[in-house]
Coordinates of C-alpha atoms in Angstrom, one line a residue:
Chain A
M1 CA 21.1 -31.2 4.5
T2 CA 23.0 -28.0 4.4
F3 CA 21.6 -24.6 5.0
R4 CA 21.7 -21.6 2.7
P5 CA 22.1 -18.1 4.3
L6 CA 19.7 -15.5 3.1
D7 CA 21.1 -12.7 1.0
R8 CA 20.4 -9.0 2.0
A9 CA 17.2 -8.9 0.0
G10 CA 16.2 -12.2 1.6
I11 CA 16.6 -10.7 5.1
A12 CA 14.5 -7.7 4.0
A13 CA 11.8 -10.0 2.6
R14 CA 11.8 -12.1 5.8
I15 CA 11.2 -8.9 7.9
A16 CA 8.5 -7.7 5.6
R17 CA 6.5 -11.0 6.3
D18 CA 6.2 -10.0 9.9
I19 CA 4.9 -6.4 9.4
P20 CA 1.1 -6.3 9.7
E21 CA -1.2 -3.9 8.0
G22 CA -1.6 -0.6 9.7
W23 CA 1.9 -0.2 11.2
F24 CA 3.8 3.1 11.0
V25 CA 7.4 2.1 10.3
N26 CA 10.8 3.7 9.9
L27 CA 13.4 1.9 7.8
G28 CA 17.1 2.7 8.4
I29 CA 19.8 2.8 5.8
G30 CA 21.3 -0.5 4.4
I31 CA 19.4 -3.8 4.5
P32 CA 16.3 -2.2 6.1
T33 CA 15.7 0.2 3.2
G34 CA 14.8 -2.9 1.1
V35 CA 12.0 -4.0 3.4
S36 CA 9.4 -1.8 1.8
D37 CA 9.9 -3.5 -1.6
H38 CA 8.6 -6.7 -0.1
V39 CA 5.4 -5.4 1.5
P40 CA 2.6 -6.0 -0.9
N41 CA 0.7 -3.0 -2.2
D42 CA -2.6 -4.2 -0.8
R43 CA -1.2 -4.3 2.7
E44 CA -1.3 -0.7 3.9
V45 CA 1.9 0.0 5.9
I46 CA 3.0 3.7 6.3
F47 CA 6.7 4.3 6.0
H48 CA 8.3 7.3 7.7
S49 CA 11.5 8.7 6.5
E50 CA 13.5 10.8 9.0
N51 CA 13.8 13.8 6.7
G52 CA 10.1 14.4 7.2
V53 CA 8.3 12.1 4.8
I54 CA 5.2 10.3 6.0
G55 CA 4.0 7.7 3.5
A56 CA 7.2 7.1 1.6
G57 CA 6.7 5.1 -1.6
P58 CA 8.9 3.2 -4.0
A59 CA 11.4 4.7 -6.4
P60 CA 9.8 6.6 -9.3
D61 CA 10.2 5.8 -13.0
P62 CA 13.3 7.7 -14.3
D63 CA 11.1 10.2 -16.2
K64 CA 9.0 10.9 -13.1
I65 CA 11.7 11.9 -10.6
D66 CA 10.9 14.9 -8.4
P67 CA 14.2 16.4 -7.3
Y68 CA 12.5 17.8 -4.2
L69 CA 11.5 14.4 -2.8
V70 CA 14.1 12.0 -1.3
N71 CA 14.3 9.6 1.5
A72 CA 16.8 9.4 4.4
G73 CA 19.4 7.9 2.1
T74 CA 18.8 10.8 -0.3
Q75 CA 17.4 8.4 -2.9
H76 CA 14.5 9.6 -5.1
I77 CA 11.2 8.2 -3.9
T78 CA 7.5 8.8 -4.4
L79 CA 4.8 9.8 -1.9
R80 CA 1.9 7.4 -1.4
T81 CA -1.6 8.7 -1.6
G82 CA -2.4 10.0 1.9
G83 CA 1.2 10.9 2.6
S84 CA 2.4 14.2 4.0
F85 CA 5.5 16.2 4.9
V86 CA 6.7 17.6 8.2
H87 CA 9.8 19.6 9.2
H88 CA 12.7 18.0 10.9
A89 CA 11.8 18.7 14.5
D90 CA 8.3 17.2 14.0
S91 CA 9.9 14.3 12.1
F92 CA 11.9 13.5 15.2
V93 CA 8.8 14.0 17.4
I94 CA 7.6 11.0 15.5
A95 CA 10.9 9.1 15.9
R96 CA 11.6 9.9 19.5
G97 CA 8.1 10.2 20.9
G98 CA 6.9 6.6 20.6
H99 CA 4.8 7.2 17.5
L100 CA 6.5 4.6 15.4
D101 CA 5.1 1.0 15.7
L102 CA 8.5 -0.2 14.4
C103 CA 11.9 0.9 13.5
V104 CA 14.3 -1.4 11.6
L105 CA 18.0 -0.5 11.8
G106 CA 21.2 -2.1 10.6
A107 CA 23.8 -2.8 13.2
F108 CA 27.4 -4.0 13.8
E109 CA 26.4 -5.9 16.9
V110 CA 23.5 -6.7 19.2
A111 CA 23.8 -7.9 22.8
E112 CA 21.6 -10.4 24.6
N113 CA 20.2 -7.6 26.8
G114 CA 19.0 -5.6 23.7
D115 CA 22.0 -3.3 23.4
I116 CA 22.7 -2.1 19.9
A117 CA 26.0 -0.8 18.4
N118 CA 25.7 0.6 14.9
W119 CA 27.5 4.0 14.7
A120 CA 31.2 3.5 15.4
R121 CA 33.6 0.6 15.4
A122 CA 35.9 2.0 18.1
P123 CA 35.6 4.6 20.8
D124 CA 38.4 6.6 19.2
E125 CA 37.2 6.3 15.7
A126 CA 38.1 9.6 14.0
V127 CA 34.7 10.3 12.5
K128 CA 31.3 9.6 13.9
Q129 CA 28.3 8.6 11.9
V130 CA 25.3 9.0 14.2
G131 CA 22.7 10.5 12.0
G132 CA 19.2 9.7 13.3
A133 CA 20.0 6.2 14.7
M134 CA 20.2 7.2 18.4
D135 CA 16.9 8.9 18.3
L136 CA 15.2 6.1 16.4
A137 CA 16.7 3.4 18.6
I138 CA 15.3 4.9 21.9
G139 CA 12.0 6.1 20.4
A140 CA 10.1 3.4 18.5
K141 CA 7.7 1.0 20.1
R142 CA 9.7 -1.9 18.7
L143 CA 13.3 -1.9 17.4
W144 CA 14.2 -4.7 15.0
V145 CA 17.7 -5.1 13.7
A146 CA 18.7 -6.4 10.3
M147 CA 22.2 -7.6 9.9
E148 CA 24.4 -10.5 8.9
H149 CA 24.9 -13.0 11.7
T150 CA 28.7 -12.9 11.4
T151 CA 31.3 -10.4 10.1
K152 CA 32.6 -10.7 6.6
G153 CA 36.2 -10.4 7.7
N154 CA 37.0 -13.0 10.4
G155 CA 33.5 -14.5 10.7
G156 CA 33.2 -13.2 14.3
S157 CA 29.7 -13.2 15.6
R158 CA 27.6 -10.1 15.7
I159 CA 25.3 -11.8 18.3
R160 CA 27.1 -10.9 21.5
Q161 CA 26.9 -11.3 25.2
V162 CA 28.1 -7.7 25.5
C163 CA 28.6 -5.3 22.5
S164 CA 32.3 -4.7 21.9
Y165 CA 31.6 -1.5 19.8
P166 CA 30.3 1.8 21.2
L167 CA 26.6 1.6 22.0
T168 CA 23.9 3.4 20.0
A169 CA 21.4 2.7 22.8
K170 CA 21.0 0.3 25.8
G171 CA 18.4 -2.5 26.1
V172 CA 16.2 -1.4 23.2
V173 CA 16.3 -4.2 20.6
T174 CA 13.3 -6.4 20.6
R175 CA 14.1 -8.7 17.6
V176 CA 17.1 -9.5 15.3
Y177 CA 16.8 -10.7 11.7
T178 CA 20.0 -12.2 10.4
D179 CA 20.9 -14.2 7.3
L180 CA 20.6 -17.3 9.4
A181 CA 17.9 -16.8 12.0
V182 CA 15.2 -14.6 13.7
L183 CA 16.0 -14.0 17.4
G184 CA 13.9 -12.4 20.0
I185 CA 15.2 -10.7 23.1
A186 CA 13.9 -12.5 26.2
P187 CA 14.7 -11.7 29.9
N188 CA 17.3 -14.5 29.8
G189 CA 18.8 -13.5 26.5
F190 CA 18.4 -14.4 22.8
L191 CA 15.4 -16.6 22.0
V192 CA 15.5 -18.4 18.6
L193 CA 12.2 -17.8 16.8
D194 CA 13.1 -19.1 13.3
M195 CA 16.1 -20.5 11.4
V196 CA 16.8 -20.9 7.7
D197 CA 16.0 -24.3 6.3
G198 CA 18.6 -26.9 6.9
M199 CA 20.2 -25.1 9.9
T200 CA 20.6 -27.0 13.1
P201 CA 20.6 -25.5 16.6
A202 CA 24.2 -26.5 17.1
E203 CA 25.3 -24.8 13.9
L204 CA 23.5 -21.6 14.8
Q205 CA 24.9 -21.6 18.4
D206 CA 28.4 -22.2 16.8
R207 CA 28.0 -18.8 14.9
S208 CA 26.7 -16.9 18.0
E209 CA 28.9 -15.6 20.7
A210 CA 26.0 -15.3 23.2
K211 CA 24.1 -18.3 24.4
L212 CA 20.9 -19.0 22.5
H213 CA 17.7 -20.2 24.0
W214 CA 14.9 -22.3 22.4
Q215 CA 11.3 -22.4 23.2
Chain B
M1 CA 5.0 48.7 3.6
I2 CA 6.8 45.6 4.8
D3 CA 9.1 44.3 2.1
K4 CA 11.8 41.7 2.9
F5 CA 13.0 41.2 -0.6
V6 CA 16.6 42.3 -1.3
P7 CA 17.9 42.8 -4.8
D8 CA 20.8 40.3 -4.9
V9 CA 22.8 37.7 -2.9
P10 CA 25.4 40.2 -1.6
A11 CA 22.6 42.4 -0.1
A12 CA 21.1 39.2 1.4
L13 CA 24.4 38.4 3.1
A14 CA 25.6 41.9 4.0
G15 CA 26.9 42.3 7.5
I16 CA 27.7 38.6 8.3
A17 CA 30.6 38.9 10.6
D18 CA 33.7 36.8 11.3
G19 CA 33.0 34.2 14.0
A20 CA 29.3 33.9 13.2
V21 CA 27.3 30.7 13.8
I22 CA 25.7 29.8 10.5
L23 CA 22.7 27.5 10.3
M24 CA 22.6 25.8 6.9
A25 CA 19.4 24.0 6.1
G26 CA 19.0 21.0 3.9
F27 CA 18.9 17.2 3.7
G28 CA 19.7 15.9 0.2
N29 CA 17.6 18.8 -1.0
G30 CA 16.3 22.1 0.3
I31 CA 19.8 23.3 0.6
P32 CA 20.3 27.1 0.0
E33 CA 23.1 26.5 -2.4
T34 CA 23.2 30.0 -3.9
L35 CA 23.4 31.7 -0.5
V36 CA 26.3 29.3 0.5
K37 CA 28.2 30.2 -2.7
G38 CA 27.5 33.9 -1.8
L39 CA 29.0 33.3 1.7
V40 CA 32.1 31.9 0.1
A41 CA 32.3 35.1 -2.0
Q42 CA 31.5 37.3 1.0
G43 CA 34.4 35.8 2.8
A44 CA 33.5 35.8 6.5
R45 CA 35.9 33.7 8.5
N46 CA 36.2 31.7 11.7
L47 CA 32.6 30.5 11.2
T48 CA 30.8 27.8 13.1
L49 CA 28.6 25.9 10.6
V50 CA 25.5 23.9 11.7
A51 CA 24.2 21.4 9.2
N52 CA 22.6 18.0 9.2
S53 CA 25.7 16.3 7.7
G54 CA 29.3 17.1 6.7
G55 CA 28.5 16.6 3.0
R56 CA 30.6 14.9 0.4
D57 CA 33.5 15.9 -1.8
T58 CA 31.5 18.4 -3.8
G59 CA 28.4 20.4 -3.1
P60 CA 27.6 23.4 -0.8
T61 CA 28.9 22.0 2.4
A62 CA 32.2 20.7 1.0
D63 CA 32.7 23.8 -1.0
I64 CA 32.5 26.2 2.0
L65 CA 34.6 23.9 4.2
A66 CA 37.3 23.7 1.5
T67 CA 37.8 27.5 1.7
G68 CA 38.9 27.3 5.3
Q69 CA 36.2 29.7 6.4
V70 CA 34.8 27.3 8.9
D71 CA 36.5 26.5 12.2
K72 CA 33.9 24.3 13.7
L73 CA 31.2 22.0 12.2
I74 CA 28.2 20.9 14.3
C75 CA 26.3 18.1 12.6
S76 CA 24.9 14.6 13.0
F77 CA 27.0 12.7 10.5
V78 CA 30.3 13.0 8.8
R79 CA 31.5 10.5 6.1
P80 CA 35.2 9.7 6.7
D81 CA 35.8 9.9 3.0
S82 CA 34.6 13.5 2.4
T83 CA 36.0 17.0 2.5
A84 CA 34.8 17.4 6.1
G85 CA 36.2 14.0 7.2
R86 CA 39.7 14.8 5.7
L87 CA 39.8 18.3 7.2
F88 CA 38.9 16.8 10.6
A89 CA 41.5 14.1 10.3
A90 CA 44.1 16.7 9.4
G91 CA 43.2 18.8 12.6
K92 CA 41.9 21.7 10.5
L93 CA 38.2 21.4 11.5
E94 CA 36.7 21.1 15.0
L95 CA 33.7 18.7 15.0
E96 CA 30.7 18.3 17.4
I97 CA 28.5 15.3 16.6
V98 CA 24.9 15.7 17.6
P99 CA 22.2 13.1 17.1
Q100 CA 19.9 14.3 14.3
G101 CA 16.8 14.5 16.4
T102 CA 18.7 16.3 19.2
L103 CA 20.1 18.7 16.6
A104 CA 16.6 19.5 15.3
E105 CA 15.3 19.9 18.9
R106 CA 18.2 22.1 20.0
L107 CA 17.4 24.4 17.1
R108 CA 13.7 24.3 17.9
A109 CA 14.5 25.1 21.5
A110 CA 16.5 28.1 20.5
G111 CA 13.6 29.4 18.5
A112 CA 11.1 28.6 21.2
G113 CA 12.8 30.2 24.2
I114 CA 13.4 26.8 25.9
Q115 CA 16.6 27.1 27.9
A116 CA 17.4 23.3 28.2
F117 CA 15.8 19.9 27.9
Y118 CA 16.5 16.3 28.9
T119 CA 16.3 13.6 26.2
P120 CA 17.0 9.8 26.4
T121 CA 18.7 10.1 23.0
G122 CA 22.4 9.3 23.4
A123 CA 22.2 9.2 27.2
D124 CA 23.8 5.8 27.4
T125 CA 26.5 6.4 24.8
L126 CA 29.9 7.9 24.5
L127 CA 28.3 11.2 23.6
A128 CA 27.2 11.5 27.2
E129 CA 30.7 11.3 28.7
G130 CA 31.4 14.1 31.1
R131 CA 27.9 15.5 30.7
E132 CA 24.9 15.8 33.0
T133 CA 22.5 12.9 32.9
R134 CA 19.4 12.3 35.1
V135 CA 16.9 9.5 35.4
I136 CA 13.4 10.9 34.6
N137 CA 10.3 8.6 34.6
G138 CA 12.7 5.7 34.9
R139 CA 14.7 6.6 31.8
N140 CA 18.2 7.8 31.7
C141 CA 18.3 11.2 30.0
L142 CA 20.9 13.6 28.8
L143 CA 20.8 17.4 29.4
E144 CA 20.9 19.4 26.1
F145 CA 21.0 23.1 25.4
P146 CA 19.6 25.3 22.7
L147 CA 21.6 25.8 19.5
R148 CA 21.1 29.4 18.3
G149 CA 22.4 30.8 15.1
D150 CA 23.6 34.3 14.2
V151 CA 22.5 33.6 10.7
A152 CA 20.2 31.0 9.1
L153 CA 20.5 30.2 5.4
I154 CA 17.1 28.9 4.2
D155 CA 15.7 27.5 1.0
A156 CA 12.1 28.1 0.0
W157 CA 9.9 27.2 -2.9
E158 CA 7.7 30.3 -2.7
A159 CA 7.9 33.5 -0.8
D160 CA 5.9 36.7 -0.5
R161 CA 7.1 40.2 0.6
W162 CA 6.2 39.5 4.3
G163 CA 8.6 36.5 4.1
N164 CA 5.9 33.9 4.3
L165 CA 7.3 30.7 2.8
T166 CA 6.4 27.3 1.4
H167 CA 8.9 24.5 1.0
R168 CA 8.4 21.8 -1.7
A169 CA 8.0 18.2 -0.6
S170 CA 10.9 16.9 1.4
A171 CA 12.9 20.1 0.8
R172 CA 11.1 21.3 3.9
N173 CA 13.4 19.4 6.3
F174 CA 15.5 21.7 8.5
N175 CA 14.3 24.9 6.9
P176 CA 11.3 25.9 9.2
V177 CA 13.3 24.9 12.3
M178 CA 16.5 26.8 11.4
A179 CA 14.5 29.8 10.3
M180 CA 13.1 30.4 13.8
A181 CA 16.5 29.8 15.5
A182 CA 18.6 32.6 14.2
A183 CA 19.0 36.3 14.8
L184 CA 19.2 36.9 11.0
T185 CA 17.3 34.6 8.7
V186 CA 18.1 34.8 5.0
V187 CA 16.0 33.0 2.4
Q188 CA 16.6 32.1 -1.2
T189 CA 13.3 31.4 -3.0
R190 CA 12.6 29.7 -6.3
H191 CA 9.4 31.7 -6.8
I192 CA 8.1 35.1 -5.7
V193 CA 4.3 35.4 -5.2
P194 CA 2.1 38.3 -4.3
L195 CA 1.1 38.8 -0.7
G196 CA -2.0 36.7 -0.1
D197 CA -1.3 34.1 -2.8
I198 CA -0.2 31.5 -0.4
P199 CA -3.3 30.1 1.2
P200 CA -3.0 31.1 5.0
A201 CA -3.3 27.5 6.1
N202 CA -0.5 26.5 3.7
V203 CA 2.2 28.8 5.0
H204 CA 5.0 26.4 6.2
T205 CA 7.3 29.1 7.7
P206 CA 5.6 32.4 8.6
G207 CA 7.3 35.6 7.8
V208 CA 7.8 36.5 11.5
F209 CA 10.9 34.3 11.4
V210 CA 12.2 35.7 8.2
H211 CA 14.3 38.9 7.7
R212 CA 15.7 38.9 4.1
V213 CA 14.5 37.1 0.9
V214 CA 16.3 36.9 -2.4
H215 CA 14.9 35.5 -5.6
V216 CA 16.9 32.7 -7.0
P217 CA 15.0 31.2 -10.0
E218 CA 15.8 27.6 -11.0

């Protein structure tokens, strides 16, 4: 049997399965943005957007767009009943102050000690794209990462012993969702929690630069 | 009688000097676009611009950067393929990248009279190189200083003559925080309302932080 990697929506859907009712959650740009599409309406999860939206809802019908209501990716959204708005300093009180049950970020690499690199591909990269990632990474109760297991270019693993790219934060990732597996961060490194159907432990290890552990 | 309304954009921006630090609110919306256009026409130079991002190829941020009026941009995010990114690559724009929450808090600190603070944000990153860090409650933290503006350019939905403001939906973003962080806070408002019309508990930015208001209908 051969395995089939999840596509980006598949990774988002896999993450959504693990978010229980009642959590207050920030979704980063990229794969994480799609997570809310896979949380059923009858499961109350409150989504925070860093530009000051509490209770962000799905995209509106084209004839119901409010130009004054966007998410962190500046896409038009709706506000769920019960939602509210805060200014930017209070929005990052939420992000930094431990008030989010979960933040899901995209990343270039994650290391076995929970380090995350997601803002620059080289120390001397001319332009830096930090945004709110450093605040969210150190501030949420849980930080999950959504990314492809290997790079598109040379197939190098994003699951690392040590990050090769500049860090966003140290030792903060608690779980990684890739197109191939779900990995926890344990004291001794990556712990495999789930794999796509048909994947063998040897195949997953082969695509991971860091050593994987099984329960 | 207190009346912070001014008749037009030139009056709103009168006296902004070369070398000023300009706080420009906005995040996708809530951007004081008409005031930024006015600042281009007003022509002050050697400015430092503080904004959430460096913008794109068009729009208020790109437009004022393209004039060469801005020497330095302080923001959380610059797209490489943007007016700001290309000016920086060409050595024509100085750049200070600040994590978004730290940016908001530095502005808030300026308004609040806080002289410095320690935050774990960015403490273990390249942004901390050569700067003071300290372990507090077991966490590595980075020393940050207030970010004060000479001028804040603010967008509002409603304003009254005392300068009390509301901001619509997510257009609130940096507006209340930047309004309190500048020596001169200039507001463009979509709607003018009589004093007392905004319910007191619904004022998002109280007039104490506001100096000039100009009406810019949609």
